[in-house]
Coordinates of C-alpha atoms in Angstrom, one line a residue:
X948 CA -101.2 83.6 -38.7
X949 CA -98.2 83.5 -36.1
X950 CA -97.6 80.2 -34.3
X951 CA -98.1 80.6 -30.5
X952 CA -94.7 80.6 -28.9
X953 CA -93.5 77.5 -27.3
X954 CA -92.4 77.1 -24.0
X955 CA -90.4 73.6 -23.3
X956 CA -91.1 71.8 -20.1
X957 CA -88.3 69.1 -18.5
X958 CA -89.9 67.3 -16.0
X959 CA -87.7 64.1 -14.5
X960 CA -90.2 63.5 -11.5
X961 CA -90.7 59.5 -13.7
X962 CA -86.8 59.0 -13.7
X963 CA -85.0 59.4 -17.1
X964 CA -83.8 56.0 -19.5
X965 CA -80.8 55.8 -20.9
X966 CA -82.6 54.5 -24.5
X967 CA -85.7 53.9 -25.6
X968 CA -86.4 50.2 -24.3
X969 CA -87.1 47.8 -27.5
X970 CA -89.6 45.1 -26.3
X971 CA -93.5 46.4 -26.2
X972 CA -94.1 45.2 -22.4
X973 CA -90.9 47.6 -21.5
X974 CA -91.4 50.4 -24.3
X975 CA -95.5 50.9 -23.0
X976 CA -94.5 50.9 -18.8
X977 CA -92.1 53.6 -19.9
X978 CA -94.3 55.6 -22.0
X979 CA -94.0 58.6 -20.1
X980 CA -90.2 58.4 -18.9
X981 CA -88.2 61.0 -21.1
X982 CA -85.1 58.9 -22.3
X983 CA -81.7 61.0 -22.1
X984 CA -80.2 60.9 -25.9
X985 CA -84.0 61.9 -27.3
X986 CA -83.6 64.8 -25.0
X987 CA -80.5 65.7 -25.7
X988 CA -81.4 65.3 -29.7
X989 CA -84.6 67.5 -29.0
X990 CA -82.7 70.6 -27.3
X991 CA -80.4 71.0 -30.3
X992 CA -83.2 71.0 -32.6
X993 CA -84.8 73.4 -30.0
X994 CA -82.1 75.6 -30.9
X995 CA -83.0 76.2 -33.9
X996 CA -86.7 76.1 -34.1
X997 CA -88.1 80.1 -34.3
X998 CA -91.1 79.1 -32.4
X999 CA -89.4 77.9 -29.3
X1000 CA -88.7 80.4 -26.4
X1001 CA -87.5 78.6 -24.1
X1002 CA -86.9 75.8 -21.6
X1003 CA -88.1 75.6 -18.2
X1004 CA -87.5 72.6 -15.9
X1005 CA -89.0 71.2 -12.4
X1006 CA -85.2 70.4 -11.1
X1007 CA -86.2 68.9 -7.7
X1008 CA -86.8 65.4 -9.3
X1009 CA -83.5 65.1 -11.1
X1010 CA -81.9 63.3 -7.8
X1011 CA -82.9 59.9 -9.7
X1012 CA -80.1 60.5 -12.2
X1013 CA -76.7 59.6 -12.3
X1014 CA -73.8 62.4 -12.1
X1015 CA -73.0 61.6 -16.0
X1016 CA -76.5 61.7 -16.9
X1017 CA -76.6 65.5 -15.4
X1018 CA -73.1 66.5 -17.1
X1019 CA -74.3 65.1 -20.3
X1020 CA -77.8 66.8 -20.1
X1021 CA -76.9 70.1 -18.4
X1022 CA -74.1 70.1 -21.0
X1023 CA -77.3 70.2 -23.6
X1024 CA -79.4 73.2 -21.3
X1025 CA -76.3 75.1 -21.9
X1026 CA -75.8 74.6 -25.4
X1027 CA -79.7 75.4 -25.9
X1028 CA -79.5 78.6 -23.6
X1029 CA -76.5 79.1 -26.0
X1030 CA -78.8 79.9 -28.9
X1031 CA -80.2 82.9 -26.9
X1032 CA -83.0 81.4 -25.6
X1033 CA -84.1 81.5 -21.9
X1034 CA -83.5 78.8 -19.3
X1035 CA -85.2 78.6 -16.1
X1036 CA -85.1 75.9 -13.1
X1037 CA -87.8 75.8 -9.8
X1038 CA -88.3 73.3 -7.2
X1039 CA -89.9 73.5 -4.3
X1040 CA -87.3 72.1 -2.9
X1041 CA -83.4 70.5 -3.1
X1042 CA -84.0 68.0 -1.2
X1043 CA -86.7 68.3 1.5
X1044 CA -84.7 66.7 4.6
X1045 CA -82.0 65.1 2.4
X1046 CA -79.4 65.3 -0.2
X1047 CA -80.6 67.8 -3.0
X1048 CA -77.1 67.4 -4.7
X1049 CA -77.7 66.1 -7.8
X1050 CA -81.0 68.1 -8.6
X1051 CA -79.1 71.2 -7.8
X1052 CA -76.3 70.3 -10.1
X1053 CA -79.0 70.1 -13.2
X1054 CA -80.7 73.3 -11.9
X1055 CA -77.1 74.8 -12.0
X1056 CA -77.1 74.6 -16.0
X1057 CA -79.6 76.8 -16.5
X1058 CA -79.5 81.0 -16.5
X1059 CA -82.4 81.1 -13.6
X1060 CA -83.0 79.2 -10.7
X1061 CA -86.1 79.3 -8.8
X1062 CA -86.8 78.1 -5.2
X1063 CA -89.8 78.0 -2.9
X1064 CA -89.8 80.0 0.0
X1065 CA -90.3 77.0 2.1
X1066 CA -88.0 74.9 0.4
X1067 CA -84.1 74.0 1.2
X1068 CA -81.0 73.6 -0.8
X1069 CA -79.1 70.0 0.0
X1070 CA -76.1 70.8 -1.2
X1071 CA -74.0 68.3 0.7
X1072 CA -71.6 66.4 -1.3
X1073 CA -71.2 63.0 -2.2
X1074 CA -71.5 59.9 -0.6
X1075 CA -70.6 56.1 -1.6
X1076 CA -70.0 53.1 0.4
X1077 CA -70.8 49.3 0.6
X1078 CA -72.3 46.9 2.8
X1079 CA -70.8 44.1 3.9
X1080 CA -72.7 40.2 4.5
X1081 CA -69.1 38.4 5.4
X1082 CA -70.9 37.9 9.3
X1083 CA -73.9 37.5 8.4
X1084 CA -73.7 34.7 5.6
X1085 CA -71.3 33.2 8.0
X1086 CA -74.0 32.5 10.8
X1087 CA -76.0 30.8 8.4
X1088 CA -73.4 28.7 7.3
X1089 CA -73.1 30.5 3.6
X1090 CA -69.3 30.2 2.4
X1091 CA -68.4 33.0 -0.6
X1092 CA -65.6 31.7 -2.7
X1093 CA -64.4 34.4 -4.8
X1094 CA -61.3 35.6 -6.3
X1095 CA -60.2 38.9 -8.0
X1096 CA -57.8 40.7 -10.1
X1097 CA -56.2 42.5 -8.5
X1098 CA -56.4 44.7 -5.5
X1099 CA -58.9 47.2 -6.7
X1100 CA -61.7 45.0 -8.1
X1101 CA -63.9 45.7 -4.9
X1102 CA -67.1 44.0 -6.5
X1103 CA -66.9 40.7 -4.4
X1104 CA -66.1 42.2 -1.0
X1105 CA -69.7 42.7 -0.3
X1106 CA -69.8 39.0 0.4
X1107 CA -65.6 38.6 1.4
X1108 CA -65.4 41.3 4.2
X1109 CA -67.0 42.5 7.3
X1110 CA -65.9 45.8 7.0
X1111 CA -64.6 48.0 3.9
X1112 CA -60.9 47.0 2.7
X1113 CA -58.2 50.5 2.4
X1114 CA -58.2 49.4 -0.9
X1115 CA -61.9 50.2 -1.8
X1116 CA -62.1 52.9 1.1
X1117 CA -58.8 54.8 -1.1
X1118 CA -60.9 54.6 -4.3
X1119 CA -64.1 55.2 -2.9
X1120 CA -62.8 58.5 -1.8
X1121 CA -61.0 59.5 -4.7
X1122 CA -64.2 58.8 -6.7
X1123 CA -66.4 61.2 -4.1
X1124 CA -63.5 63.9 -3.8
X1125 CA -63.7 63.7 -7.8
X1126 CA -67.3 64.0 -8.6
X1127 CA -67.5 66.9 -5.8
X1128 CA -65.0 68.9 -7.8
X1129 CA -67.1 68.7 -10.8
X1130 CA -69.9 69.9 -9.2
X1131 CA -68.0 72.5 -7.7
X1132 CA -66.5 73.7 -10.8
X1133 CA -69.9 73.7 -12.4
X1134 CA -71.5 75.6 -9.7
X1135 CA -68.9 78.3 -9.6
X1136 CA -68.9 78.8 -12.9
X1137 CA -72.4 79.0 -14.0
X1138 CA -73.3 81.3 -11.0
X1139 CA -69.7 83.4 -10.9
X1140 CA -69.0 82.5 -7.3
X1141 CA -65.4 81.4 -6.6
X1142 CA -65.1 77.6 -5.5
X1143 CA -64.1 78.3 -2.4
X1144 CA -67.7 80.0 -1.8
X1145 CA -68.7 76.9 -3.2
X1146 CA -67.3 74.7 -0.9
X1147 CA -68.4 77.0 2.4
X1148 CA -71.6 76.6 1.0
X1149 CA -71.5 73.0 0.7
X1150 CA -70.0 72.7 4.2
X1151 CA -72.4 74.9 5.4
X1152 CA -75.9 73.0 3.8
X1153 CA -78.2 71.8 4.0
X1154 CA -79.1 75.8 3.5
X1155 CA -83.0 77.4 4.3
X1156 CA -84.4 79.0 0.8
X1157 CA -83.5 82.4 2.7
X1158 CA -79.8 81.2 3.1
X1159 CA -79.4 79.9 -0.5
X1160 CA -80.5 83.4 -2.0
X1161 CA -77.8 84.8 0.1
X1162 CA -75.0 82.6 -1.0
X1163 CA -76.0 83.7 -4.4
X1164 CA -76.9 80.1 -5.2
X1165 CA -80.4 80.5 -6.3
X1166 CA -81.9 83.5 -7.9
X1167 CA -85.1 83.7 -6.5
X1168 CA -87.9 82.9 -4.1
X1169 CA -91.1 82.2 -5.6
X1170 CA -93.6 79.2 -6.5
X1171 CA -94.4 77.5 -9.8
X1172 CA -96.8 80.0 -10.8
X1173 CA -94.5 82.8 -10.5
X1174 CA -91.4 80.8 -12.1
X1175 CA -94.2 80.4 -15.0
X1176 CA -95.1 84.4 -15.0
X1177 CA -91.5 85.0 -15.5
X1178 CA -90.7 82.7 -18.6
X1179 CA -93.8 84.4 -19.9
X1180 CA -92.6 88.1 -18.9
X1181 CA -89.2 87.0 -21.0
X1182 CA -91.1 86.0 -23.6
X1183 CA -92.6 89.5 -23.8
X1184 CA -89.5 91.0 -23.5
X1185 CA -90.1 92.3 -20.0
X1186 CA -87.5 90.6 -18.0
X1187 CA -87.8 88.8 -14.6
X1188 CA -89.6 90.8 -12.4
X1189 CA -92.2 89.0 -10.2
X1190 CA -95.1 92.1 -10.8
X1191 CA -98.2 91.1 -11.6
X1192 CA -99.2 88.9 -14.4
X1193 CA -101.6 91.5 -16.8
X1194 CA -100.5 91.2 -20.0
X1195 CA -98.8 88.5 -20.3
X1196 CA -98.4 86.5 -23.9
X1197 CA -100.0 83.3 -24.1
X1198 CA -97.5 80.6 -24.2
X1199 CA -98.0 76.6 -25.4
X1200 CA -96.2 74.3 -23.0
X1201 CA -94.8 71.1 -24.0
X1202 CA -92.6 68.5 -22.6
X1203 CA -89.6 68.7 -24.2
X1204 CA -89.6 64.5 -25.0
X1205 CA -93.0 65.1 -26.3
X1206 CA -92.0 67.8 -28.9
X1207 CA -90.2 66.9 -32.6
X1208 CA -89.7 69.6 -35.1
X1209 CA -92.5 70.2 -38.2
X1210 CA -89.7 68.6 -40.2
X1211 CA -87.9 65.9 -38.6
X1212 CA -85.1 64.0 -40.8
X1213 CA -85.9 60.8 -42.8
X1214 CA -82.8 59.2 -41.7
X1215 CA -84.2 57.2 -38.8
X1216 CA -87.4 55.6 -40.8
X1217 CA -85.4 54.8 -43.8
X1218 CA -82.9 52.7 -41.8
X1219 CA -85.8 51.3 -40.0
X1220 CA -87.7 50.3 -43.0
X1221 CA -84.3 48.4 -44.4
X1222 CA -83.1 46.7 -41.6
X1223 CA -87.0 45.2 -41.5
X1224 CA -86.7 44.0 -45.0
X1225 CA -83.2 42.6 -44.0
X1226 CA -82.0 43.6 -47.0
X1227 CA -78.2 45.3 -46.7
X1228 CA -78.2 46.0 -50.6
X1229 CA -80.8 48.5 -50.3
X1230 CA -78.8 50.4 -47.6
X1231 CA -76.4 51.7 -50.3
X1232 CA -76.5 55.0 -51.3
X1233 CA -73.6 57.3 -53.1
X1234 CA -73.1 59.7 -49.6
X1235 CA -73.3 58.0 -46.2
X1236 CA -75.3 60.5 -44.1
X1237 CA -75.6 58.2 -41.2
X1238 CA -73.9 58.0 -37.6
X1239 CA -75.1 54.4 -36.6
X1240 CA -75.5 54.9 -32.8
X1241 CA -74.9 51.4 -31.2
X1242 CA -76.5 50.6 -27.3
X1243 CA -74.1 48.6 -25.2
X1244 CA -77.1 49.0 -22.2
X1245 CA -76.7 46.6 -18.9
X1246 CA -74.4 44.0 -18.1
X1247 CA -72.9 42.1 -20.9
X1248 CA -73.5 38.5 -21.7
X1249 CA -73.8 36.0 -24.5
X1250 CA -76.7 35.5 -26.8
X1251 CA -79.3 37.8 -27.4
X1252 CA -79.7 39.7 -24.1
X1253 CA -82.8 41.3 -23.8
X1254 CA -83.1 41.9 -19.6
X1255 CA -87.1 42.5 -18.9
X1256 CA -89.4 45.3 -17.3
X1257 CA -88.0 44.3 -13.6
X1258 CA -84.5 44.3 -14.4
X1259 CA -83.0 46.5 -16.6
X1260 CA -81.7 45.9 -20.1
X1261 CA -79.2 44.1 -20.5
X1262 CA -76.5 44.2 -23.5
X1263 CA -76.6 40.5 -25.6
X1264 CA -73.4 39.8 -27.7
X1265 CA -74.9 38.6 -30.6
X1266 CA -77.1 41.6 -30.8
X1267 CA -74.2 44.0 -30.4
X1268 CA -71.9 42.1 -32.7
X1269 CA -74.9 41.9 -35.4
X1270 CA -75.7 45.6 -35.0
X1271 CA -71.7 46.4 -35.4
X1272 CA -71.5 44.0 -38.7
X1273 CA -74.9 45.3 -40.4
X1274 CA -73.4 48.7 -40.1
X1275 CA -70.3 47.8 -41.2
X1276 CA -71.8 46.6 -44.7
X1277 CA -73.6 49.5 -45.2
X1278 CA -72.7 52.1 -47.2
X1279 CA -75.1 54.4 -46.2
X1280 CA -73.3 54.6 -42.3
X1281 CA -70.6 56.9 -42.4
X1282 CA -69.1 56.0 -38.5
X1283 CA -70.2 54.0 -35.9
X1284 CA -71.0 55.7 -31.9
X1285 CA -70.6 52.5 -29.4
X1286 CA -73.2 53.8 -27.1
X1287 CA -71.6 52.3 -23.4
X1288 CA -73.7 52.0 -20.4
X1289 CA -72.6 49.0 -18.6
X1290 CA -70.8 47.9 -15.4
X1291 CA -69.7 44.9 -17.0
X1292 CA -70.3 40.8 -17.1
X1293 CA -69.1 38.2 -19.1
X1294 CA -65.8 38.1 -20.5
X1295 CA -66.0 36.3 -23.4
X1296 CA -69.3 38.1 -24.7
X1297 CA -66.9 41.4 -24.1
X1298 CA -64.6 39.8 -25.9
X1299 CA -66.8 38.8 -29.2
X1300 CA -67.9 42.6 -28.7
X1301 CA -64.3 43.9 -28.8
X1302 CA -63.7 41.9 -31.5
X1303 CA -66.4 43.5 -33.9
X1304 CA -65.1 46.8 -32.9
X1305 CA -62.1 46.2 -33.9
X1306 CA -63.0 44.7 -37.5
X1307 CA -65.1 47.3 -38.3
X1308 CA -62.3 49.7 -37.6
X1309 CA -59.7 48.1 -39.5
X1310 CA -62.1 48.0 -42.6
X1311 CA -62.2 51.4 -42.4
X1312 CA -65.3 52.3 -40.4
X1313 CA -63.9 55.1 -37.7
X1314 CA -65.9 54.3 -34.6
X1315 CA -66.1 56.1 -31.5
X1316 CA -67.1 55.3 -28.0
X1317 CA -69.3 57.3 -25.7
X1318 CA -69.7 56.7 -22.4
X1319 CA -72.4 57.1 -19.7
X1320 CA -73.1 56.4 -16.2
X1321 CA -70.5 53.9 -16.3
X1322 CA -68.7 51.9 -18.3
X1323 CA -66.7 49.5 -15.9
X1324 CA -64.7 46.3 -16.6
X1325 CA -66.6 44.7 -19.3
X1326 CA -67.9 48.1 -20.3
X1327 CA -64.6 49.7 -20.8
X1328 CA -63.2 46.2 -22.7
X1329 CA -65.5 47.3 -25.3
X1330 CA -65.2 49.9 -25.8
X1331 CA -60.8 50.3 -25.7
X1332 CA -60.8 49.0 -29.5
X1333 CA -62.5 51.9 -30.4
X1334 CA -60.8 55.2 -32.6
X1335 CA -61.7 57.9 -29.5
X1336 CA -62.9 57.1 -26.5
X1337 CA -65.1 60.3 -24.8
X1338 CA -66.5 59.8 -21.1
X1339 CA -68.9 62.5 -18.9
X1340 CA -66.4 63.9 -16.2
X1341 CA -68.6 61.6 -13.5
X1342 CA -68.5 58.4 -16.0
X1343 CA -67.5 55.5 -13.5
X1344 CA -64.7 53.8 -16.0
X1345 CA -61.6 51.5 -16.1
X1346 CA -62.2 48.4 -13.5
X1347 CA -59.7 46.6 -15.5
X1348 CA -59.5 43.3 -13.9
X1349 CA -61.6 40.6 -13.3
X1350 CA -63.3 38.3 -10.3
X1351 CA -65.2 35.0 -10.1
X1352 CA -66.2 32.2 -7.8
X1353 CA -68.8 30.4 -6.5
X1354 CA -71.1 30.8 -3.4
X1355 CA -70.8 27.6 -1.1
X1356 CA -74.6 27.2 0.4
X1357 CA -74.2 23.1 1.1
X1358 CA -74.2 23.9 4.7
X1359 CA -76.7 26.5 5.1
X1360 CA -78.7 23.7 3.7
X1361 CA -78.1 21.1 5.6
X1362 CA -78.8 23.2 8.8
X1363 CA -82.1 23.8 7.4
X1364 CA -82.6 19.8 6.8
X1365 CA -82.0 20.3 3.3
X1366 CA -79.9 17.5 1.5
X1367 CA -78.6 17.2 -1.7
X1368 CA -76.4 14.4 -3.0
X1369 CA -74.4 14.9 -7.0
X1370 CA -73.0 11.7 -9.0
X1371 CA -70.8 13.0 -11.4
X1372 CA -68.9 11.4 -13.8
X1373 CA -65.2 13.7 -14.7
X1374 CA -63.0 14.9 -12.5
X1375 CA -63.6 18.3 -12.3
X1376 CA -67.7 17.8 -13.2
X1377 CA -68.7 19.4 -9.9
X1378 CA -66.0 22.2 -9.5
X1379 CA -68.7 24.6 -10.1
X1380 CA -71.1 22.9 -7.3
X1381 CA -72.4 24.9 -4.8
X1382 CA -72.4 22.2 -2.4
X1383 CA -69.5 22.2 -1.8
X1384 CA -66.4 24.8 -1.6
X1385 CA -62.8 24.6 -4.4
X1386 CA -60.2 21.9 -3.5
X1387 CA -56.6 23.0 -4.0
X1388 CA -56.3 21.9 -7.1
X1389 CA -59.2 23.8 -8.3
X1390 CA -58.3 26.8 -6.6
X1391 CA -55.3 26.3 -9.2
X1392 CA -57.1 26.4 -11.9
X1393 CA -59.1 29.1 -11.3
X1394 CA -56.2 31.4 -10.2
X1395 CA -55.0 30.3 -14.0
X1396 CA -57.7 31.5 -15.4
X1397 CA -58.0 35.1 -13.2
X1398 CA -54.4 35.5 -14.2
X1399 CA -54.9 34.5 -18.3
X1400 CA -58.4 37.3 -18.5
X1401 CA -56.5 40.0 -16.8
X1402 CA -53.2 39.7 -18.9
X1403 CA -55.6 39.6 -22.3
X1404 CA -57.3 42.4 -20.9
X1405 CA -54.4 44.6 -19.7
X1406 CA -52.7 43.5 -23.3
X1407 CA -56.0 44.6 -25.4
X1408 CA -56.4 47.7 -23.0
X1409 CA -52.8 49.3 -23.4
X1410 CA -52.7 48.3 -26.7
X1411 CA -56.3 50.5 -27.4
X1412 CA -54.5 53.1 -25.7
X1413 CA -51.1 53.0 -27.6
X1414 CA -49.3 52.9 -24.3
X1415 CA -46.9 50.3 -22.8
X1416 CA -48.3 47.1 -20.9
X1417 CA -46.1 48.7 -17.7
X1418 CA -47.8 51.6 -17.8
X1419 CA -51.3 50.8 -18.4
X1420 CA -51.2 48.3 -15.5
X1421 CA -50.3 49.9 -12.7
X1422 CA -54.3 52.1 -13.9
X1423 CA -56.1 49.1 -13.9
X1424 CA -55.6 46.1 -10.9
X1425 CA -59.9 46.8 -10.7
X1426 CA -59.8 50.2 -10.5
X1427 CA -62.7 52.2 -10.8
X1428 CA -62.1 56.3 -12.0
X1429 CA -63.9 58.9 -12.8
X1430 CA -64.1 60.0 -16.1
X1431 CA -62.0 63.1 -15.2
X1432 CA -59.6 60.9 -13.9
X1433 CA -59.4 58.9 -16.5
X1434 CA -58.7 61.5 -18.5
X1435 CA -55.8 62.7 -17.1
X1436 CA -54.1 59.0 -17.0
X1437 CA -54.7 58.4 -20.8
X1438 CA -57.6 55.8 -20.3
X1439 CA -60.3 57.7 -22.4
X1440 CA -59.0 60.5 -24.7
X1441 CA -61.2 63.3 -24.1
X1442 CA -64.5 64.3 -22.1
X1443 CA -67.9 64.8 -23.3
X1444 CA -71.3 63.4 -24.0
X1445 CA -73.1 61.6 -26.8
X1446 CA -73.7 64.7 -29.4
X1447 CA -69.4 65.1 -28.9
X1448 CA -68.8 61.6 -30.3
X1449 CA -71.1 62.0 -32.8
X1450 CA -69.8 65.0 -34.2
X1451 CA -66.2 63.2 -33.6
X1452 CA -67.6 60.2 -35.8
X1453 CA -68.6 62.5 -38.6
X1454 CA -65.3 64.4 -38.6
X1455 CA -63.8 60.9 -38.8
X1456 CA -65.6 60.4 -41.6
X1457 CA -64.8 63.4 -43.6
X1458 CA -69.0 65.2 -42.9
X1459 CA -69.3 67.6 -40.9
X1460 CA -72.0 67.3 -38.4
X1461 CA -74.8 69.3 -39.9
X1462 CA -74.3 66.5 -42.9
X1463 CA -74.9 63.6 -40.6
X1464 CA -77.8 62.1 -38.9
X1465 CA -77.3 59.9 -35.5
X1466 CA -79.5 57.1 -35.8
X1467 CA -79.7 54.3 -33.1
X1468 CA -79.0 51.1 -35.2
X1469 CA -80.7 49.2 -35.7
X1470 CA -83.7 51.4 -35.0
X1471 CA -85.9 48.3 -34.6
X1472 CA -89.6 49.0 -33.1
X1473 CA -91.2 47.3 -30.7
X1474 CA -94.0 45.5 -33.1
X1475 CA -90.8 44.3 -35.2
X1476 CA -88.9 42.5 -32.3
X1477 CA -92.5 40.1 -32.1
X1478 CA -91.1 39.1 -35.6
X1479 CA -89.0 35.9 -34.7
X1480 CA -85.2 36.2 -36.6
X1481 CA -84.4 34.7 -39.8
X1482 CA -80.8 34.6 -39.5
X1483 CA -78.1 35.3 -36.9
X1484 CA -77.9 38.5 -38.8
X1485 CA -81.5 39.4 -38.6
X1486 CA -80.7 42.2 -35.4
X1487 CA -83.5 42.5 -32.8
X1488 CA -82.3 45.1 -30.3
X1489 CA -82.9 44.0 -26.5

């Protein structure tokens, strides 16, 4: 007896994750969040499953993502639709009385876009900007002490300015002109409109359902039940027409993060089952089929990491250097994909991280970065020791450079009646106080050290790149660039998502792609990190 066919649904109205989060308290709140590299894993085995039809996706609640998380999954839509399989996008609206950008950028990957008659299209660019305490900290008596390298490294002027710097307004704008070219691009060419078209459209939005049908941006007007009629007249082979729904083949919907194939690959429950027995020797086999997928996830810092529900993830050093080692000395991992998603944080865990990278590279491992949202400062250290480095076109990369200080609050205390006295013994034991702001003398010092991180870094970095320290510099000085820009100035060598590195990892390694399984590593579950860690080896992810 036939299977029903499968319709896949892609529904981003919870947000989307980055990677499945590893503690149980943060793995069960997100039980209903897609995450973005199971997605894209589940649309190329979509591909190639004869059951499945085809994809259709409630757009209007992709405004939550990031403009690398849309290039990296619309880049999987396409390769789906690729297959031959129908793709098909409603909303009920862009953006209901605000920006609809990025949920119209998703809904541009697929072949079909639907929009309510009553909805709108908020096509209208992108925006960034900053705002600015300097005044405000200053009538309370609040002194920020903070000190960058160099000109670029716009992170602290939150706190240092009252108004935005030439400096961060010239890279703010190169970073929105950037991404709105992308979007451009994208638009024109997955709905055959020249860019200029484009670009009178976005001048001309936020646009009435009505208006976006004219300007050829949407295909048509309709609500969810008629979207649903036509993926189901497709599936019949009857095309799109909107005529009444007699006849119509029953189709099984399923979100596409709730779908697996009958005959998913051992790969990720046999590394599992090793790296909880802790026992590298019984990683080895003759053929390494595996591409160890490695999460640099949140801001960087030393130990174990781990962030919680509220905050985020954030990327521990020993975890990611552990991770790097353990699939260094196994011989069932064929290449290693640094997974980065980070704005940065501590040097020295970046450092240690770097380090690992560039170990396993020299001992023969070929390892590849792949960049997401961003991968800024400490998130492009890194990643620079790696073999390739491959951003999305709207990664947010480089910020090489570096900033620290302190925030004086001794006399926003003291105007509160709040009094605090320090005996110290050292001369420099309360330099980090926030009592009271640098002397001169400390002021040296720290300059010293701002000047000492940003020449290792620069060093490292143009050394990654196989270009000249004078010529690497003048890209970084805090810098942050698109991915696309990057790109052209030789800071990451090529552009794509995830599934690129990987198959860039296996071709490293002499497999070809089809040969290869991408397995995060170590795929540790959730019950397993409530296992306390025998060793510093023992790896508990997050």
């Amino acid at each position: 007896m036939a299977s029903t066919p499968l319709l896949l649904e892609l529904d981003l109205s919870q947000g989307l994750l980055e990677t499945q989060p590893s503690d149980p308290i943060a793995a069960f709140r997100s039980r209903n969040t897609p995450v973005l590299t199971s997605l894209v894993e589940r649309l190329r085995e979509a591909a190639e499953s004869d059951r499945v039809v085809g994809l259709i996706a409630h757009a209007g609640g992709a405004d939550g993502l990031s403009h690398a998380q849309v290039e990296e999954l619309g880049a999987a839509i396409e390769a789906f639709a690729a297959s031959g399989k129908q793709t098909i996008a409603w909303s009920e609206s862009f953006g209901e009385s605000g920006d609809g950008t990025l949920a119209y950028h998703l809904a541009a990957h697929f072949d079909r876009i639907w929009l309510q008659p009553s909805g709108d299209l908020g096509l209208v660019g992108v925006k960034a900007g900053g705002v600015f305490l300097r005044e405000a900290l200053r009538k309370v008596g609040v002194e920020p002490q903070i000190r960058a390298r160099h000109e670029y490294k716009n992170a602290p002027d939150s706190l240092l300015r009252e108004t935005m710097g030439e400096h961060q307004r010239e890279a703010l704008q190169r970073l929105t002109d950037s991404l709105t070219d992308g979007i451009v691009t994208t638009v024109a060419r997955r709905r055959g409109l020249t860019a200029e078209a484009v670009r009178a459209a976005i001048a001309a939005a936020p646009l009435t359902a009505t208006e976006a049908l004219d300007h050829e941006l949407v295909d048509h007007l309709g609500y969810r039940d008629q979207a649903y009629g036509a993926a189901r007249r497709v599936a019949a082979g009857a095309g799109h027409e909107t005529t009444a729904e007699d006849d119509l083949p029953e189709l099984e919907l399923r979100y596409v993060h709730r779908w697996a194939p009958p005959k998913r690959q051992a790969a990720a429950k046999r590394v599992r089952r090793e790296v909880a027995r802790r026992t590298p020797a019984a990683l080895r086999k003759p053929t390494p089929d595996v591409i160890a997928v490695v999460p640099v996830e949140g801001g960087i810092g030393l130990g174990r990491g781990g962030g919680s529900p509220f905050s985020g993830p954030s990327a521990g050093s020993d975890v990611v250097c552990a991770a790097l080692r353990q699939a260094g000395g196994s011989d069932q991992v064929a290449a290693v994909v640094l997974r980065v998603v980070s704005p940065g944080g501590s040097y020295v865990a970046s450092d240690a991280i770097h380090r690992e990278v560039v170990r396993l590279r020299d001992n023969g491992t070929p390892v590849v970065a792949s960049m997401g949202t961003v991968a800024a400062s400490g998130g492009y250290f890194v990643a620079m020791g790696c073999d390739e480095i491959l951003a999305l076109p709207g990664t947010l990369t480089g910020s090489i450079g570096v900033f620290a200080g302190k925030v004086v609050v001794g006399e926003a205390l003291r105007r509160v009646g709040v009094s605090r006295e320090t005996v110290a013994t050292g001369e420099n034991a309360t330099m980090w106080s926030a009592d009271r702001p640098f002397d001169e003398a400390e002021l040296a010092r720290l300059d010293g050290w701002l000047d000492t991180v940003y020449a290792d870094f620069t060093e490292k970095a143009a050394e990654g790149r196989g270009m000249p320290v004078d010529q690497l510099e003048p890209l970084a000085r805090g810098r942050v660039w698109t991915g696309a820009d990057a790109h052209e100035r030789g800071l990451v060598d090529r552009l794509g998502g995830l599934e690129e590195a990987i198959t860039i990892a296996a071709e490293k390694a002499g497999r070809p792609r089809s040969a290869v399984h991408a397995v995060r590593f170590p795929d540790v579950s959730p019950l397993q990190q409530l296992r306390p860690p025998a060793s510093s080896e023992a790896v508990r992810a997050r």
